[in-house]
Structure formats: structure tokens, C-alpha cells
PDB file of C-alpha atoms in Angstrom:
ATOM      1  CA  MET A   6     -14.056  14.306 -10.732  1.00 52.00           C
ATOM      2  CA  SER A   7     -12.691  11.619 -13.019  1.00 66.00           C
ATOM      3  CA  THR A   8     -11.174   8.417 -11.713  1.00 76.00           C
ATOM      4  CA  GLU A   9      -7.781   9.524 -13.064  1.00 85.00           C
ATOM      5  CA  GLU A  10      -7.938  12.885 -11.243  1.00 82.00           C
ATOM      6  CA  GLN A  11      -8.975  11.152  -8.037  1.00 80.00           C
ATOM      7  CA  ALA A  12      -6.118   8.649  -8.273  1.00 85.00           C
ATOM      8  CA  ALA A  13      -3.535  11.306  -9.197  1.00 90.00           C
ATOM      9  CA  ILE A  14      -4.287  13.643  -6.330  1.00 92.00           C
ATOM     10  CA  ARG A  15      -4.552  10.815  -3.785  1.00 91.00           C
ATOM     11  CA  GLN A  16      -1.192   9.455  -4.925  1.00 94.00           C
ATOM     12  CA  ARG A  17       0.282  12.939  -4.703  1.00 96.00           C
ATOM     13  CA  MET A  18      -1.075  13.287  -1.159  1.00 96.00           C
ATOM     14  CA  GLU A  19       0.444   9.974  -0.073  1.00 95.00           C
ATOM     15  CA  SER A  20       3.843  10.929  -1.525  1.00 96.00           C
ATOM     16  CA  PHE A  21       3.676  14.361   0.097  1.00 96.00           C
ATOM     17  CA  TYR A  22       2.819  12.925   3.514  1.00 95.00           C
ATOM     18  CA  GLU A  23       5.753  10.501   3.514  1.00 94.00           C
ATOM     19  CA  ASP A  24       8.239  13.146   2.360  1.00 94.00           C
ATOM     20  CA  TRP A  25       6.862  15.747   4.801  1.00 92.00           C
ATOM     21  CA  ILE A  26       7.099  13.433   7.830  1.00 91.00           C
ATOM     22  CA  ALA A  27      10.606  12.319   6.847  1.00 91.00           C
ATOM     23  CA  MET A  28      11.659  15.980   6.522  1.00 90.00           C
ATOM     24  CA  ASN A  29      10.213  16.795   9.956  1.00 88.00           C
ATOM     25  CA  PHE A  30      12.284  14.021  11.536  1.00 85.00           C
ATOM     26  CA  ARG A  31      15.391  15.458   9.874  1.00 87.00           C
ATOM     27  CA  LYS A  32      14.614  18.886  11.432  1.00 87.00           C
ATOM     28  CA  GLY A  33      13.988  20.394   7.989  1.00 85.00           C
ATOM     29  CA  GLU A  34      17.250  19.160   6.506  1.00 89.00           C
ATOM     30  CA  ASN A  35      15.774  18.936   2.978  1.00 93.00           C
ATOM     31  CA  PHE A  36      13.170  21.648   3.495  1.00 94.00           C
ATOM     32  CA  ASP A  37      13.724  23.406   0.166  1.00 95.00           C
ATOM     33  CA  GLU A  38      13.398  20.211  -1.852  1.00 96.00           C
ATOM     34  CA  VAL A  39      10.130  19.264  -0.148  1.00 96.00           C
ATOM     35  CA  TRP A  40       8.762  22.811  -0.360  1.00 97.00           C
ATOM     36  CA  ASP A  41       9.637  23.161  -4.056  1.00 97.00           C
ATOM     37  CA  GLU A  42       8.140  19.768  -4.877  1.00 97.00           C
ATOM     38  CA  TYR A  43       4.845  20.052  -3.002  1.00 97.00           C
ATOM     39  CA  PHE A  44       4.061  23.691  -2.136  1.00 98.00           C
ATOM     40  CA  CYS A  45       3.212  26.806  -4.099  1.00 97.00           C
ATOM     41  CA  GLU A  46       5.799  29.458  -3.290  1.00 95.00           C
ATOM     42  CA  ASP A  47       3.259  31.687  -1.492  1.00 96.00           C
ATOM     43  CA  CYS A  48       1.525  28.887   0.449  1.00 97.00           C
ATOM     44  CA  GLN A  49       0.145  29.734   3.884  1.00 97.00           C
ATOM     45  CA  ILE A  50       0.177  27.120   6.633  1.00 97.00           C
ATOM     46  CA  ILE A  51      -2.322  27.720   9.428  1.00 97.00           C
ATOM     47  CA  ARG A  52      -1.394  26.119  12.745  1.00 93.00           C
ATOM     48  CA  PRO A  53      -4.014  24.978  15.289  1.00 93.00           C
ATOM     49  CA  SER A  54      -3.360  28.214  17.184  1.00 92.00           C
ATOM     50  CA  GLY A  55      -4.620  30.107  14.141  1.00 94.00           C
ATOM     51  CA  ASN A  56      -1.205  31.592  13.434  1.00 93.00           C
ATOM     52  CA  PRO A  57      -0.423  31.689   9.708  1.00 96.00           C
ATOM     53  CA  LEU A  58       3.068  30.762   8.613  1.00 96.00           C
ATOM     54  CA  ALA A  59       4.678  31.406   5.246  1.00 96.00           C
ATOM     55  CA  LYS A  60       7.660  29.447   3.945  1.00 96.00           C
ATOM     56  CA  GLU A  61      10.457  30.923   6.068  1.00 96.00           C
ATOM     57  CA  ALA A  62       8.425  30.917   9.282  1.00 95.00           C
ATOM     58  CA  TRP A  63       7.539  27.247   8.707  1.00 93.00           C
ATOM     59  CA  ARG A  64      11.197  26.406   8.083  1.00 93.00           C
ATOM     60  CA  GLY A  65      12.108  28.179  11.324  1.00 93.00           C
ATOM     61  CA  LEU A  66       9.487  26.320  13.336  1.00 90.00           C
ATOM     62  CA  ILE A  67      10.305  22.771  12.223  1.00 88.00           C
ATOM     63  CA  SER A  68      14.064  23.291  12.471  1.00 90.00           C
ATOM     64  CA  SER A  69      13.898  24.921  15.915  1.00 91.00           C
ATOM     65  CA  ASP A  70      14.593  23.253  19.228  1.00 91.00           C
ATOM     66  CA  ASP A  71      10.950  24.008  20.181  1.00 91.00           C
ATOM     67  CA  VAL A  72       9.679  21.063  18.092  1.00 89.00           C
ATOM     68  CA  THR A  73      10.829  17.456  18.360  1.00 89.00           C
ATOM     69  CA  TYR A  74       9.084  14.714  16.386  1.00 88.00           C
ATOM     70  CA  ASN A  75       8.969  11.248  17.894  1.00 88.00           C
ATOM     71  CA  ASN A  76       7.447   7.792  17.330  1.00 87.00           C
ATOM     72  CA  ARG A  77       8.267   7.618  13.596  1.00 83.00           C
ATOM     73  CA  GLU A  78       6.299   4.388  13.220  1.00 85.00           C
ATOM     74  CA  GLY A  79       3.186   5.988  14.725  1.00 86.00           C
ATOM     75  CA  GLN A  80       3.107   8.899  12.287  1.00 90.00           C
ATOM     76  CA  ARG A  81       0.529   7.987   9.698  1.00 94.00           C
ATOM     77  CA  LEU A  82      -1.929   9.208   7.163  1.00 96.00           C
ATOM     78  CA  VAL A  83      -5.091   7.712   8.654  1.00 97.00           C
ATOM     79  CA  SER A  84      -7.441   8.605   5.811  1.00 97.00           C
ATOM     80  CA  ILE A  85      -8.135  10.936   2.944  1.00 96.00           C
ATOM     81  CA  ASP A  86     -11.624  12.011   3.907  1.00 96.00           C
ATOM     82  CA  SER A  87     -12.648  14.135   0.944  1.00 94.00           C
ATOM     83  CA  CYS A  88     -11.260  15.381  -2.322  1.00 94.00           C
ATOM     84  CA  LYS A  89     -13.061  17.711  -4.715  1.00 93.00           C
ATOM     85  CA  VAL A  90     -11.454  18.833  -7.963  1.00 92.00           C
ATOM     86  CA  PHE A  91     -12.843  21.999  -9.549  1.00 92.00           C
ATOM     87  CA  ALA A  92     -11.896  24.920 -11.828  1.00 93.00           C
ATOM     88  CA  ASP A  93     -11.665  22.628 -14.853  1.00 92.00           C
ATOM     89  CA  GLY A  94      -9.183  20.340 -13.106  1.00 90.00           C
ATOM     90  CA  LYS A  95      -6.854  23.134 -12.014  1.00 93.00           C
ATOM     91  CA  ALA A  96      -7.701  23.212  -8.278  1.00 94.00           C
ATOM     92  CA  ALA A  97      -8.812  20.846  -5.540  1.00 95.00           C
ATOM     93  CA  VAL A  98      -9.786  20.877  -1.887  1.00 96.00           C
ATOM     94  CA  MET A  99      -8.974  17.930   0.317  1.00 97.00           C
ATOM     95  CA  THR A 100      -9.416  16.925   3.921  1.00 97.00           C
ATOM     96  CA  PHE A 101      -7.413  14.201   5.585  1.00 98.00           C
ATOM     97  CA  THR A 102      -6.807  12.717   9.008  1.00 98.00           C
ATOM     98  CA  MET A 103      -3.348  12.084  10.427  1.00 96.00           C
ATOM     99  CA  ASP A 104      -1.736  10.778  13.573  1.00 96.00           C
ATOM    100  CA  ILE A 105       1.229  12.882  14.624  1.00 93.00           C
ATOM    101  CA  TYR A 106       3.567  12.590  17.613  1.00 92.00           C
ATOM    102  CA  PHE A 107       5.726  15.528  18.645  1.00 91.00           C
ATOM    103  CA  ASP A 108       6.839  17.652  21.567  1.00 90.00           C
ATOM    104  CA  TYR A 109       6.307  21.399  21.373  1.00 90.00           C
ATOM    105  CA  LYS A 110       8.232  23.464  23.906  1.00 91.00           C
ATOM    106  CA  GLY A 111       8.467  20.383  26.113  1.00 91.00           C
ATOM    107  CA  ALA A 112       4.751  19.501  25.967  1.00 89.00           C
ATOM    108  CA  GLN A 113       3.967  16.102  24.488  1.00 89.00           C
ATOM    109  CA  ASN A 114       1.422  16.070  21.647  1.00 89.00           C
ATOM    110  CA  ASN A 115       0.079  12.729  20.451  1.00 92.00           C
ATOM    111  CA  ASP A 116      -2.646  13.956  18.145  1.00 94.00           C
ATOM    112  CA  ARG A 117      -5.162  12.725  15.669  1.00 97.00           C
ATOM    113  CA  ALA A 118      -5.667  15.833  13.593  1.00 96.00           C
ATOM    114  CA  LYS A 119      -7.848  16.892  10.686  1.00 98.00           C
ATOM    115  CA  VAL A 120      -6.188  18.895   7.954  1.00 98.00           C
ATOM    116  CA  SER A 121      -7.616  20.754   4.989  1.00 98.00           C
ATOM    117  CA  LEU A 122      -5.571  21.507   1.899  1.00 98.00           C
ATOM    118  CA  VAL A 123      -6.162  23.587  -1.180  1.00 98.00           C
ATOM    119  CA  TRP A 124      -4.218  22.221  -4.150  1.00 97.00           C
ATOM    120  CA  ALA A 125      -3.425  23.979  -7.431  1.00 96.00           C
ATOM    121  CA  CYS A 126      -2.335  22.181 -10.570  1.00 94.00           C
ATOM    122  CA  VAL A 127       0.795  24.119 -11.552  1.00 94.00           C
ATOM    123  CA  GLY A 128       2.642  23.044 -14.683  1.00 93.00           C
ATOM    124  CA  GLY A 129       0.836  19.705 -14.577  1.00 91.00           C
ATOM    125  CA  LYS A 130       1.854  19.035 -10.952  1.00 94.00           C
ATOM    126  CA  TRP A 131      -0.418  19.260  -7.884  1.00 96.00           C
ATOM    127  CA  LYS A 132       0.964  21.732  -5.323  1.00 97.00           C
ATOM    128  CA  ILE A 133      -0.398  22.879  -1.969  1.00 98.00           C
ATOM    129  CA  MET A 134      -1.400  26.520  -1.825  1.00 97.00           C
ATOM    130  CA  HIS A 135      -3.122  26.455   1.588  1.00 98.00           C
ATOM    131  CA  PHE A 136      -2.651  24.070   4.542  1.00 98.00           C
ATOM    132  CA  HIS A 137      -4.805  24.274   7.674  1.00 98.00           C
ATOM    133  CA  ARG A 138      -4.338  21.900  10.616  1.00 97.00           C
ATOM    134  CA  ALA A 139      -7.080  21.689  13.229  1.00 96.00           C
ATOM    135  CA  THR A 140      -6.433  21.144  16.914  1.00 94.00           C
ATOM    136  CA  GLY A 141      -5.600  17.501  17.497  1.00 93.00           C
ATOM    137  CA  GLN A 142      -7.618  15.070  19.563  1.00 95.00           C
ATOM    138  CA  PRO A 143      -6.290  12.027  21.464  1.00 94.00           C
ATOM    139  CA  ILE A 144      -5.352   9.130  19.222  1.00 94.00           C
ATOM    140  CA  PRO A 145      -7.765   6.233  19.851  1.00 92.00           C
ATOM    141  CA  GLN A 146      -5.991   3.383  21.618  1.00 85.00           C
ATOM    142  CA  SER A 147      -8.298   0.691  20.226  1.00 75.00           C
ATOM    143  CA  GLU A 148      -7.004   0.813  16.653  1.00 64.00           C
TER     144      GLU A 148
END
């Protein structure tokens, strides 16, 4: 992978993460704008439970009363752990680590989670075609 490809996809990831977290705190208020900017239309999001969600199911989940995001300052992209561009620069796989704070159906979740993404370069723009979040672990208190 070239230095330019590496920088472009990392920058795209950082922009996506900030916009995604902000959207979550607004209960999906600008869902369509974020989805259109960062996701392929037929993207699948796999939750830690293993349940796949397409666009409308994801919108329903984040805008429901079942999910409440909290500790805005604590939400962070900890690291981009790997990024491999392939298919002549038209696709990439990435793993990253994030800290995320939310309540789901009343249960508090303060998680450090690993996520894998598959990106596709569509019309010169990197978009997510597959998103898979692993089960979170406790966030280390020593950092």
C-alpha cells in the first residue's frame, strides 16, 4: 500500500468515527447524511450478538429508546490497528479499537471494542461495505 493510500484511508476513518459518534449522540438525527457519506447502500453491520443489520434496522436501533450514548468525552478511536488495501486500490480491510459508552435496554456498557471494516473505493471515495463489532471488554482504567 502506498503512503498516499494509507494516509487517505486513515483520514477517512478518523472523519467517519467523529461523524458517527456525533450522529449517535443525536439519536440518528442526521443518519441519512452520515450513511450516504460513509456507507455503501447495501452495507451490513454485524453487532456483537452476531445479528446483522442493514441500513433501516441500524437507523431503528440507534434512534430507539433502547440505546442511550453517554460520556461524549470518553468516546474515542483508540487506534487503527491494521489497514490493507487490495484489488488495485479499490478495496481495503481495516481493524480498529474504540472506547464506547452506552446503555442498552438499561444495561450500562463501557466497552473497549475491536471492529473490522471492509472499505470499497466508490467514485473515488472510501465507503464502508461491511462493519463488524466484536464484544467489548472493560476499558483499562490506567490509561
